Amino acid sequence: MTELGNDTIALDDIEESDNDTVGKSRLNTANNFNALRYVLDKRYHGHGDQFTKRLNDHLYILFGLGTTQMVAPEKGYRFNTLTTIQLGAGKEFTEYHSVRVILQNSFGYQQDRDISFNRLGATVDHLFSLSSYFTGYDPTRLADFSTLVGVGVHHSRLGKDIRSGMSAEVHLGMQVKFFTGPQGYINFEPYFGFSTDKMDLNTNRNWRKTDMFYGANISYVYYLHNNLSAQARLRYMSKVPDDIILSENLEPASWRVPWIAEFSTGISMISSPTLGIGQTLGSNIAVGVGKWFSPVVGLRLTGELSSTRWNQEPVKLGTDDNIYTQNLSNVYAGVRAEAMFNPLGFLKDFDWDSDMGAYLVAGGMYGRMVKYQAERLNCNSEAYTAGIHLWKKLGNGLQLFVEPRYTHYVYNIPYSNVKWNKSFSDDGLNVNVGLTVLTCGKAFRRQTGRDEQKAVTMKNRLSVGVAGGFNITHTKTNLDGASSIPWNAMIFGEYNFNTISSLNASFEYLTISGRTLGKYYDLNMMAEEPEKTRISANGLLGHEYSLGLLSVGYGIDLGSLFVGFSSSNKFGVNIIAGPTAIFTLSHSSSLDGTQPVRKGHVIEIAENPKTKLGIGAHAGLQLHYQLNNKIALVAKPVIYMLGTTDMKTIDFQKGRIIESINIGVRYSFNTHVTKQMYR
């Protein structure tokens, strides 16, 4: 025995223990054990989840926006940052490798003289997932990193017909793919590349004979089928709260990816060289359709018409000594393509039927812009927009929203004697209030059990109502000053064929007033022969119109169509459209009260149009809140296109538009039927 301080160790015991570490028989008695799995004869790869390799698995489409910067060959030939639009499709072939094909368009300006530059092309890219290679395949990983290598071919064009050419390129980059749902991902991709000499169309300026570019894209990826592996589904479902509502396919309600339809109106303001932003106040109409590709990301396309005041100018008419202030309008009409980003969608218990929520919107717009002035500017315009969408649930699949949004408009003034332009920009602010209707597949609808089946009341067949409100008109120019408040009143009725479709009829009485500069006659009634004293003059004239609008339209209950009919829903919304007959019931013109008239004199207006019948159309909504089985409160915003009706106070291109907003009450007769149905 050897002694080390206070400790003693038995050497014989250690030797005996060493001999016992291996069985005395020297045989491996383990069953079903393969030691080769633990031999590191190659680099370690994370195993990860199972990857299926069926032909239609892991197919996706993508769309996105980005920026591209061309590297200038010299200081005198620079480009602004180009805007890039992408649309493509791809497939993951293994846990690591995927291939995609993308069509893209980049556009902007060559900064020397604001010459428009457009580049249209296609790329083929290979992506290798570093995250799956090192840590294993996991389609629910929050951020997946991949390398990007691709080639492409592009056609570039400078101006309308200055120069054009074809180029080939190769690009390298990195992709970060963020998981947002079983079918939706967000990609962020910085890149740089080299091309042959005709990408930037610099002619002989480039001593390198190679063009260079760099940029970054954000794209939205939508898989045609659920992209989660079996293991990923089990992991996800284990974290779902016990009280969450599941679909018949055992999918959480948070995986619901609805289509949406939106209708809104609001106020619009723009930057002005002479007016404060509050003085430019105008109106905005918007109609949109969109799709959520996951609880977090979606795409929305919106058509909008915006009319604002942008400038004022003094006007003097003929021999009239007075100087009047004329308001000049600015009109934008176009289509917005916007990404929708919902941070609340990352929550495991998120539900589109929550009481309230919010998400961000951002994207681009392309359309037409008209600025009215001495020489009218009418040109194409592109814009970049961002805002926040705040919503409150009214009923199943129905939301009330408020959306403040900032927009940066870019446009150029073309010249007739040269091939270049001058670029300008406006900054705009809109605040819209509207309704969103969301679809809900049968699998996600809240259902009663078979033992709870009951007869539910179908829509009452026949309803009538009354309403009143105000109206808004769009015009090129108008004269500054107060006018009487436009008001309207209406009666309406509807007959429901079933829970979705209906026939609607209405008669609306509207008053519209405005002021124009025009010709009148001044007669001295104190003279012996007043007709001989008739004097022609110019001045400010006031116009008062009374219109009767008789409309017939086809209505669709969007709630019943998108979500399914339920008699317990207090809120509902119908979209109605059809022809309208416009009766000009009266039109009176008079010299404006600001114009002095001498005692004993009478004023006659030179032109006072006769009343007549016009043909137009209407489209609008009917939002109702059911107080009881018979009575409901209603709100009816309607847009009328006046068509052939000529009105001096409404001068808006070839069409004349009136926005009518009414609030009233509806009474339903007890002519209902019942049917068996689930909620």
XYZ file of C-alpha atoms in Angstrom:
679
model
C 0.000 0.000 0.000
C 1.300 3.445 -0.892
C 0.486 6.430 1.302
C 0.049 9.954 -0.176
C -0.592 12.348 2.617
C -3.862 11.409 4.276
C -5.128 9.434 1.229
C -4.470 5.799 0.570
C -4.938 4.004 -2.746
C -4.897 0.265 -3.144
C -2.810 -0.466 -6.245
C -4.134 -3.994 -6.413
C -7.702 -2.717 -6.623
C -6.802 -0.339 -9.474
C -5.123 -3.115 -11.441
C -8.130 -5.384 -10.898
C -10.477 -2.609 -12.009
C -8.469 -2.036 -15.190
C -8.687 -5.696 -16.040
C -12.477 -5.650 -15.586
C -13.165 -2.733 -18.000
C -13.357 -5.248 -20.855
C -15.327 -8.422 -20.573
C -13.166 -11.426 -19.878
C -14.617 -13.197 -22.901
C -13.398 -10.340 -25.173
C -16.708 -10.573 -27.123
C -19.130 -7.731 -28.125
C -22.519 -8.897 -26.900
C -24.502 -5.709 -27.959
C -27.484 -6.415 -30.211
C -28.502 -4.333 -33.290
C -25.636 -1.938 -32.772
C -23.743 -0.476 -35.762
C -20.555 1.198 -34.612
C -19.880 2.571 -38.088
C -22.553 5.242 -37.495
C -20.259 6.734 -34.889
C -17.114 6.702 -37.005
C -16.432 10.238 -38.314
C -15.058 9.189 -41.698
C -16.444 12.416 -43.265
C -17.609 15.867 -42.181
C -20.532 15.767 -39.762
C -23.951 16.596 -41.273
C -26.967 17.337 -39.132
C -29.635 14.747 -39.914
C -32.657 17.003 -39.324
C -36.223 16.295 -40.422
C -37.317 13.932 -43.153
C -37.309 15.509 -46.631
C -39.894 14.202 -49.085
C -38.957 14.028 -52.768
C -42.262 13.692 -54.571
C -42.459 15.610 -57.842
C -44.990 18.167 -56.606
C -43.408 18.688 -53.170
C -41.512 21.876 -52.259
C -42.716 23.854 -55.301
C -43.059 27.581 -54.766
C -43.708 30.901 -56.447
C -42.134 34.170 -55.400
C -42.670 37.850 -55.983
C -40.835 40.797 -54.550
C -39.288 44.226 -54.769
C -35.724 45.380 -54.532
C -33.117 47.941 -55.440
C -30.243 47.775 -57.915
C -27.336 50.171 -58.196
C -25.325 50.299 -61.410
C -21.625 51.063 -60.844
C -20.913 54.108 -63.021
C -17.915 53.963 -65.338
C -17.323 57.705 -64.782
C -18.757 60.609 -62.774
C -20.734 62.008 -65.697
C -22.682 58.828 -66.268
C -24.415 57.875 -63.032
C -27.723 56.160 -62.324
C -30.134 56.682 -59.496
C -31.026 53.576 -57.501
C -33.170 51.388 -59.746
C -36.401 49.832 -58.528
C -36.630 46.092 -59.234
C -39.773 43.967 -59.510
C -39.477 40.165 -59.447
C -41.744 37.241 -60.266
C -40.512 33.660 -60.308
C -40.922 30.003 -59.431
C -38.652 27.343 -57.974
C -38.276 23.936 -56.374
C -36.245 22.422 -53.567
C -34.753 19.175 -54.884
C -32.969 18.094 -51.672
C -32.477 19.368 -48.157
C -29.590 21.493 -49.456
C -30.137 22.291 -53.146
C -32.852 24.324 -54.850
C -33.207 25.995 -58.253
C -35.419 28.877 -59.331
C -36.201 30.951 -62.426
C -37.024 34.648 -62.065
C -38.339 37.318 -64.432
C -37.387 40.815 -63.340
C -37.725 44.412 -64.412
C -35.521 47.239 -63.134
C -36.310 50.867 -63.909
C -35.074 54.307 -62.941
C -33.175 57.242 -64.395
C -29.770 57.991 -65.784
C -29.041 61.012 -63.611
C -27.181 63.200 -66.092
C -30.398 64.422 -67.717
C -33.066 62.301 -66.067
C -33.238 59.928 -69.006
C -35.452 56.952 -68.230
C -33.635 53.606 -67.994
C -35.335 50.202 -68.152
C -33.826 46.730 -67.834
C -35.880 43.600 -68.463
C -34.427 40.151 -67.998
C -34.463 36.632 -66.608
C -32.171 34.799 -64.197
C -31.579 31.176 -63.181
C -30.309 30.753 -59.605
C -28.939 27.892 -57.536
C -29.248 28.062 -53.751
C -27.383 25.919 -51.241
C -28.714 25.829 -47.670
C -25.817 26.246 -45.247
C -28.176 25.961 -42.272
C -29.475 22.555 -43.363
C -25.953 21.360 -44.215
C -24.503 22.132 -40.809
C -27.460 21.765 -38.420
C -29.972 19.596 -40.267
C -33.094 20.200 -42.334
C -35.808 22.106 -40.466
C -38.490 23.939 -42.507
C -39.672 25.796 -39.378
C -36.257 27.295 -38.644
C -36.753 31.016 -38.021
C -33.853 32.046 -40.297
C -32.255 29.798 -42.912
C -28.986 30.929 -44.572
C -28.114 29.937 -48.142
C -25.535 30.832 -50.754
C -26.799 32.179 -54.077
C -25.154 31.770 -57.483
C -26.906 32.667 -60.706
C -26.694 33.720 -64.322
C -28.983 35.939 -66.347
C -29.657 37.710 -69.591
C -31.080 41.244 -69.840
C -32.272 43.784 -72.371
C -31.520 47.402 -71.442
C -33.112 50.497 -72.930
C -32.151 54.142 -72.400
C -34.927 56.624 -73.109
C -37.561 55.796 -75.711
C -35.162 55.182 -78.570
C -31.746 56.539 -77.568
C -29.863 53.248 -77.061
C -30.617 49.615 -76.284
C -28.684 46.383 -76.010
C -28.467 42.811 -74.684
C -26.126 41.650 -71.932
C -25.321 38.461 -70.026
C -24.386 38.463 -66.364
C -23.364 36.362 -63.400
C -24.200 37.271 -59.805
C -23.348 36.033 -56.329
C -25.134 36.650 -53.065
C -26.533 35.412 -49.792
C -30.134 34.540 -48.927
C -31.721 34.728 -45.492
C -35.121 32.971 -45.519
C -37.471 33.693 -42.624
C -40.202 31.228 -41.665
C -43.667 32.809 -41.320
C -46.016 29.850 -41.756
C -46.403 26.412 -43.345
C -46.631 27.907 -46.841
C -45.080 31.365 -46.509
C -41.509 32.658 -46.156
C -39.743 36.004 -46.537
C -36.403 36.179 -48.382
C -33.793 38.889 -47.954
C -31.020 38.726 -50.568
C -28.044 41.084 -50.920
C -26.013 40.438 -54.101
C -23.428 41.780 -56.541
C -22.662 40.863 -60.135
C -20.750 41.391 -63.379
C -22.105 41.621 -66.903
C -21.025 42.174 -70.457
C -20.611 45.729 -71.668
C -24.154 46.613 -72.786
C -26.006 46.471 -69.487
C -25.613 50.171 -68.627
C -25.404 51.319 -72.299
C -22.431 53.571 -71.614
C -21.075 53.293 -75.205
C -17.306 54.027 -75.097
C -17.093 55.332 -71.524
C -16.293 51.985 -69.910
C -12.573 51.147 -70.045
C -13.269 47.932 -68.058
C -15.463 46.419 -70.806
C -17.383 44.850 -67.936
C -20.399 46.391 -66.183
C -20.900 45.943 -62.460
C -23.960 46.182 -60.231
C -25.101 45.387 -56.702
C -28.309 45.551 -54.691
C -30.745 43.746 -52.443
C -34.187 42.162 -52.852
C -36.996 41.283 -50.479
C -39.310 38.613 -51.833
C -42.274 36.646 -50.612
C -42.275 32.896 -51.149
C -45.500 30.908 -51.303
C -45.319 27.104 -51.373
C -48.098 25.436 -53.333
C -48.493 22.836 -50.580
C -47.815 22.753 -46.857
C -44.016 22.751 -46.636
C -43.703 21.354 -43.123
C -42.258 17.920 -42.497
C -44.088 15.405 -40.307
C -41.663 16.102 -37.450
C -42.126 19.865 -37.826
C -45.912 19.505 -37.633
C -45.646 17.530 -34.400
C -43.294 20.107 -32.880
C -45.597 22.943 -33.907
C -48.786 21.278 -32.678
C -47.226 20.485 -29.302
C -46.945 24.247 -28.683
C -50.493 25.127 -29.739
C -52.702 26.237 -26.799
C -55.325 23.708 -25.763
C -58.246 26.038 -26.489
C -57.261 26.991 -30.051
C -59.761 26.050 -32.727
C -58.494 23.494 -35.209
C -59.693 22.793 -38.716
C -60.989 19.425 -39.810
C -57.461 18.759 -41.120
C -55.999 19.293 -37.636
C -54.469 22.640 -38.564
C -54.407 25.555 -36.099
C -56.647 28.521 -36.878
C -53.477 30.611 -37.025
C -52.617 28.768 -40.276
C -55.679 30.188 -42.021
C -54.542 32.204 -45.071
C -57.585 34.139 -46.294
C -58.265 36.175 -49.389
C -59.381 39.729 -48.616
C -61.472 42.400 -50.335
C -61.243 46.022 -49.196
C -63.317 49.152 -49.825
C -62.371 52.542 -48.408
C -62.635 56.286 -48.719
C -60.828 59.052 -46.915
C -58.868 62.268 -47.049
C -55.796 62.998 -49.127
C -53.138 65.723 -48.893
C -49.946 66.442 -50.861
C -46.929 68.714 -50.663
C -47.370 72.055 -52.448
C -44.993 74.859 -53.459
C -47.441 77.542 -52.291
C -49.954 75.945 -49.890
C -49.731 74.361 -46.494
C -50.467 70.660 -46.428
C -53.801 71.281 -44.698
C -54.885 73.600 -47.524
C -54.461 70.809 -50.091
C -57.156 68.655 -48.470
C -58.928 66.386 -50.945
C -60.527 62.947 -51.155
C -59.454 59.396 -51.924
C -61.334 56.290 -53.116
C -59.730 52.838 -53.010
C -60.813 49.274 -53.825
C -58.438 46.377 -53.230
C -58.054 42.626 -53.245
C -55.346 40.631 -51.508
C -54.145 37.262 -50.268
C -52.414 36.243 -47.059
C -49.796 33.603 -47.860
C -49.122 32.961 -44.188
C -50.284 34.556 -40.930
C -47.392 37.017 -41.317
C -47.060 37.977 -44.993
C -49.463 38.758 -47.797
C -49.891 40.742 -51.003
C -52.503 43.395 -51.794
C -53.441 45.032 -55.121
C -55.407 48.267 -54.822
C -56.867 50.618 -57.394
C -57.230 54.183 -56.172
C -58.335 57.630 -57.266
C -57.015 60.613 -55.332
C -57.903 64.260 -55.932
C -56.361 67.166 -54.016
C -55.762 70.882 -54.335
C -52.126 71.563 -55.192
C -51.931 75.248 -56.135
C -53.849 78.503 -56.442
C -53.654 81.232 -59.056
C -55.322 84.626 -59.517
C -57.848 84.879 -62.336
C -59.173 88.018 -64.037
C -62.086 87.700 -66.453
C -62.475 90.141 -69.328
C -63.431 93.683 -68.287
C -64.200 92.611 -64.743
C -61.921 94.494 -62.362
C -62.133 91.815 -59.668
C -59.377 89.249 -59.213
C -60.511 85.772 -58.173
C -58.608 82.889 -56.651
C -58.813 79.655 -58.608
C -57.958 76.340 -56.974
C -55.998 73.937 -59.173
C -56.436 70.199 -58.638
C -53.949 67.373 -58.702
C -55.281 63.913 -59.605
C -53.588 60.527 -59.191
C -55.155 57.349 -60.553
C -53.308 54.056 -60.446
C -52.760 50.613 -58.965
C -50.760 49.873 -55.817
C -48.993 46.553 -55.231
C -48.180 46.260 -51.540
C -46.728 43.717 -49.189
C -48.618 43.171 -45.951
C -46.564 42.304 -42.858
C -48.397 41.146 -39.731
C -46.036 40.810 -36.724
C -48.884 39.394 -34.618
C -48.928 36.376 -36.947
C -45.814 35.025 -35.228
C -47.933 34.312 -32.127
C -48.970 30.661 -31.863
C -52.538 31.566 -30.884
C -53.066 34.262 -33.533
C -56.541 34.213 -35.064
C -58.024 36.413 -37.825
C -61.216 36.438 -35.757
C -59.510 38.307 -32.915
C -61.203 41.490 -31.682
C -58.579 43.812 -33.145
C -55.152 43.897 -34.759
C -52.688 45.834 -36.884
C -50.223 45.200 -39.669
C -47.824 47.145 -41.891
C -48.194 47.752 -45.622
C -45.514 48.913 -48.084
C -44.988 48.749 -51.812
C -45.153 50.600 -55.100
C -47.730 52.229 -57.320
C -47.939 52.932 -61.030
C -50.534 55.069 -62.745
C -51.435 58.392 -64.284
C -51.030 61.881 -62.841
C -52.743 65.097 -63.979
C -51.809 68.546 -62.694
C -54.188 71.288 -63.790
C -52.571 74.648 -64.505
C -52.198 77.043 -67.452
C -50.700 74.127 -69.407
C -52.050 70.851 -68.096
C -49.439 68.245 -67.162
C -50.622 64.725 -67.945
C -48.015 61.975 -67.512
C -47.239 58.575 -66.032
C -46.204 58.410 -62.406
C -44.621 55.817 -60.161
C -44.856 55.982 -56.400
C -43.594 54.317 -53.234
C -45.960 53.942 -50.317
C -45.966 52.740 -46.706
C -48.551 52.771 -43.945
C -50.138 51.006 -41.005
C -53.454 49.159 -41.147
C -55.449 49.220 -37.881
C -58.532 46.983 -37.762
C -61.427 46.161 -35.463
C -63.611 43.093 -35.846
C -67.273 43.787 -36.617
C -68.354 40.213 -37.293
C -67.083 36.897 -38.629
C -64.916 37.767 -41.629
C -65.744 41.509 -41.437
C -63.377 44.216 -40.172
C -63.537 48.000 -39.907
C -60.145 49.613 -40.554
C -58.316 52.920 -40.467
C -55.187 53.201 -42.613
C -52.879 56.245 -42.544
C -50.395 56.006 -45.422
C -47.464 58.033 -46.787
C -46.774 58.082 -50.532
C -43.792 59.441 -52.478
C -44.741 60.166 -56.117
C -42.127 60.418 -58.884
C -42.898 61.770 -62.356
C -41.093 63.494 -65.197
C -41.916 66.296 -67.610
C -41.127 65.217 -71.178
C -39.753 67.717 -73.663
C -40.724 67.754 -77.339
C -37.411 68.965 -78.794
C -34.998 66.667 -76.911
C -34.951 63.023 -75.824
C -34.526 63.618 -72.105
C -36.783 64.645 -69.246
C -36.888 66.558 -65.994
C -37.930 64.586 -62.918
C -40.050 65.876 -60.043
C -41.643 64.382 -56.963
C -44.560 64.952 -54.574
C -45.135 63.729 -51.033
C -48.647 62.655 -50.099
C -50.544 61.632 -46.971
C -53.805 59.655 -47.002
C -56.035 58.542 -44.143
C -58.655 56.036 -45.291
C -61.538 54.424 -43.422
C -63.069 51.284 -44.843
C -64.160 47.677 -44.597
C -62.236 44.434 -45.082
C -63.990 41.154 -45.874
C -61.972 37.957 -45.322
C -62.687 34.556 -46.802
C -62.910 31.546 -44.536
C -62.805 28.006 -45.920
C -65.301 25.503 -44.574
C -62.515 23.690 -42.745
C -61.885 26.743 -40.536
C -65.487 27.775 -39.881
C -66.721 27.445 -36.354
C -69.151 24.550 -36.459
C -71.865 23.278 -34.192
C -72.068 19.578 -33.491
C -74.677 17.435 -35.204
C -76.603 17.216 -31.945
C -76.890 21.010 -31.968
C -78.414 21.340 -35.438
C -81.269 23.803 -35.521
C -83.300 25.824 -37.974
C -81.725 29.205 -38.588
C -83.555 32.127 -40.069
C -82.700 32.916 -43.646
C -82.536 36.555 -44.720
C -85.865 38.353 -44.775
C -86.897 38.518 -48.405
C -88.094 42.122 -48.613
C -86.654 45.216 -46.922
C -87.118 48.984 -47.292
C -85.290 51.919 -45.763
C -84.509 55.621 -45.654
C -81.170 57.406 -45.251
C -79.527 60.819 -45.515
C -76.062 62.320 -45.661
C -73.681 64.381 -47.769
C -71.750 64.117 -51.035
C -68.279 64.847 -52.421
C -67.431 65.838 -56.000
C -64.190 65.647 -58.006
C -63.295 68.536 -60.311
C -60.307 69.921 -62.244
C -60.561 73.463 -60.872
C -62.880 75.467 -58.658
C -63.039 78.978 -57.283
C -62.105 79.742 -53.729
C -64.924 80.687 -51.409
C -67.777 79.236 -49.413
C -70.555 77.217 -51.014
C -73.672 75.739 -49.465
C -73.227 72.307 -47.870
C -74.182 69.523 -50.310
C -76.724 67.125 -48.827
C -78.717 64.131 -49.977
C -81.604 61.919 -48.943
C -82.644 58.532 -50.272
C -85.211 55.762 -50.097
C -84.217 52.233 -50.973
C -85.479 48.689 -51.096
C -84.071 45.222 -51.620
C -85.393 41.775 -52.407
C -83.218 38.808 -51.401
C -83.212 35.821 -53.736
C -81.173 33.807 -51.222
C -78.541 34.400 -48.545
C -76.052 35.762 -51.108
C -77.742 37.627 -53.963
C -80.370 40.372 -54.043
C -82.074 42.924 -56.266
C -81.743 46.534 -55.076
C -83.461 49.756 -56.077
C -83.072 53.311 -54.760
C -83.980 56.916 -55.451
C -81.598 59.563 -54.129
C -82.078 63.307 -54.055
C -78.817 65.324 -54.090
C -77.984 69.005 -53.946
C -74.715 70.299 -55.384
C -73.463 73.874 -55.440
C -70.442 75.607 -56.862
C -69.103 78.796 -58.387
C -67.757 79.572 -61.842
C -66.677 82.634 -63.767
C -69.146 83.557 -66.477
C -71.122 86.134 -68.425
C -74.212 87.970 -67.193
C -76.376 90.977 -68.179
C -77.060 94.029 -66.036
C -80.418 95.785 -66.668
C -81.457 99.129 -65.169
C -85.107 98.586 -64.307
C -85.538 102.256 -63.318
C -85.034 103.369 -66.912
C -88.003 103.925 -69.223
C -86.784 101.156 -71.533
C -84.783 98.676 -69.417
C -83.880 96.482 -72.391
C -81.899 99.328 -73.888
C -79.780 99.513 -70.748
C -78.681 95.870 -71.021
C -74.931 95.719 -70.367
C -72.828 92.591 -70.783
C -70.382 91.877 -67.944
C -68.303 89.075 -66.443
C -68.353 87.975 -62.854
C -68.598 85.244 -60.269
C -71.679 83.073 -60.705
C -73.195 80.698 -58.181
C -74.844 77.454 -59.323
C -77.333 75.287 -57.424
C -78.238 71.835 -58.740
C -80.866 69.377 -57.578
C -80.447 65.871 -58.941
C -82.628 62.794 -58.746
C -80.749 59.487 -59.119
C -82.840 56.411 -59.855
C -80.732 53.250 -59.536
C -81.256 49.529 -59.945
C -78.470 47.160 -58.916
C -77.483 43.589 -58.203
C -76.280 42.965 -54.656
C -73.966 40.338 -53.196
C -73.723 39.652 -49.472
C -69.955 39.354 -49.055
C -70.209 37.830 -45.593
C -72.423 34.966 -46.769
C -70.267 34.499 -49.871
C -66.869 34.540 -48.135
C -67.582 33.187 -44.649
C -70.998 31.518 -44.752
C -74.401 32.732 -43.638
C -75.215 32.917 -39.946
C -78.343 34.463 -38.470
C -76.387 35.430 -35.343
C -74.180 37.910 -37.241
C -75.278 41.417 -36.303
C -72.995 43.089 -38.863
C -73.109 42.439 -42.595
C -72.012 44.114 -45.816
C -73.373 44.001 -49.367
C -71.704 45.238 -52.540
C -74.166 46.729 -55.035
C -73.662 47.870 -58.643
C -75.822 48.702 -61.632
C -77.170 51.414 -63.969
C -78.416 54.842 -62.854
C -80.750 57.361 -64.489
C -79.841 60.971 -63.624
C -82.622 63.566 -63.591
C -81.535 67.205 -63.366
C -84.551 68.360 -61.373
C -83.431 71.982 -61.182
C -80.495 74.235 -61.975
C -80.408 77.856 -60.919
C -77.639 80.360 -61.563
C -77.210 83.735 -59.958
C -74.612 86.403 -59.441
C -72.561 85.539 -56.383
C -73.348 87.474 -53.230
C -69.866 88.960 -53.172
C -70.649 90.857 -56.394
C -72.311 94.282 -55.766
C -75.472 95.099 -57.719
C -76.658 98.679 -57.952
C -80.072 99.622 -56.613
C -82.804 99.226 -59.193
C -80.771 96.923 -61.379
C -81.582 93.303 -62.304
C -79.146 90.582 -63.272
C -79.800 88.016 -66.008
C -77.519 85.026 -66.541
C -76.369 84.616 -70.134
C -76.507 80.805 -70.085
C -78.828 78.749 -67.908
C -78.889 75.143 -69.149
C -82.184 73.291 -69.365
C -82.862 70.240 -67.275
C -82.439 66.876 -68.967
C -82.071 63.142 -68.430
C -78.663 61.483 -68.233
C -77.506 57.848 -68.125
C -74.775 56.688 -65.765
C -73.850 53.930 -63.321
C -73.298 53.366 -59.623
C -71.321 51.084 -57.333
C -71.332 51.027 -53.558
C -71.644 49.219 -50.261
C -74.379 48.686 -47.733
C -73.137 48.048 -44.202
C -75.835 47.082 -41.722
C -76.081 46.461 -37.988
C -79.100 44.360 -36.996
C -80.872 45.830 -33.949
C -83.498 43.086 -33.955
C -85.171 40.720 -36.394
C -86.816 43.599 -38.298
C -84.827 46.805 -37.839
C -81.216 47.516 -38.801
C -79.002 50.577 -38.947
C -77.363 51.047 -42.347
C -74.482 53.027 -43.882
C -74.509 53.355 -47.685
C -71.422 54.852 -49.385
C -72.044 54.993 -53.155
C -70.033 56.246 -56.136
C -72.064 57.618 -59.046
C -70.620 57.973 -62.541
C -72.772 60.676 -64.134
C -71.899 59.803 -67.720
C -73.748 62.094 -70.131
C -74.897 64.620 -67.514
C -73.246 68.034 -67.991
C -72.686 70.137 -64.873
C -70.686 73.340 -64.767
C -69.435 72.781 -61.231
C -68.130 69.256 -61.965
C -65.434 69.259 -64.630
C -63.405 66.075 -64.308
C -61.903 64.674 -67.492
C -64.577 62.854 -69.536
C -66.250 61.373 -66.466
C -68.085 63.049 -63.623
C -67.994 61.398 -60.235
C -70.040 62.005 -57.093
C -69.375 60.209 -53.817
C -72.528 59.911 -51.741
C -72.429 58.841 -48.077
C -75.721 58.137 -46.280
C -76.692 56.762 -42.863
C -80.180 55.497 -42.133
C -82.460 52.698 -41.033
C -83.854 49.584 -42.754
C -87.048 47.673 -42.010
C -87.423 43.999 -42.981
C -90.780 42.328 -43.492
C -91.480 38.913 -41.995
C -91.465 36.988 -45.280
C -88.583 34.734 -44.287
C -88.010 31.022 -44.824
C -85.942 28.619 -42.751
C -83.402 25.984 -43.670
C -81.138 23.533 -41.869
C -77.544 24.628 -41.906
C -74.395 24.744 -39.809
C -72.889 27.982 -38.594
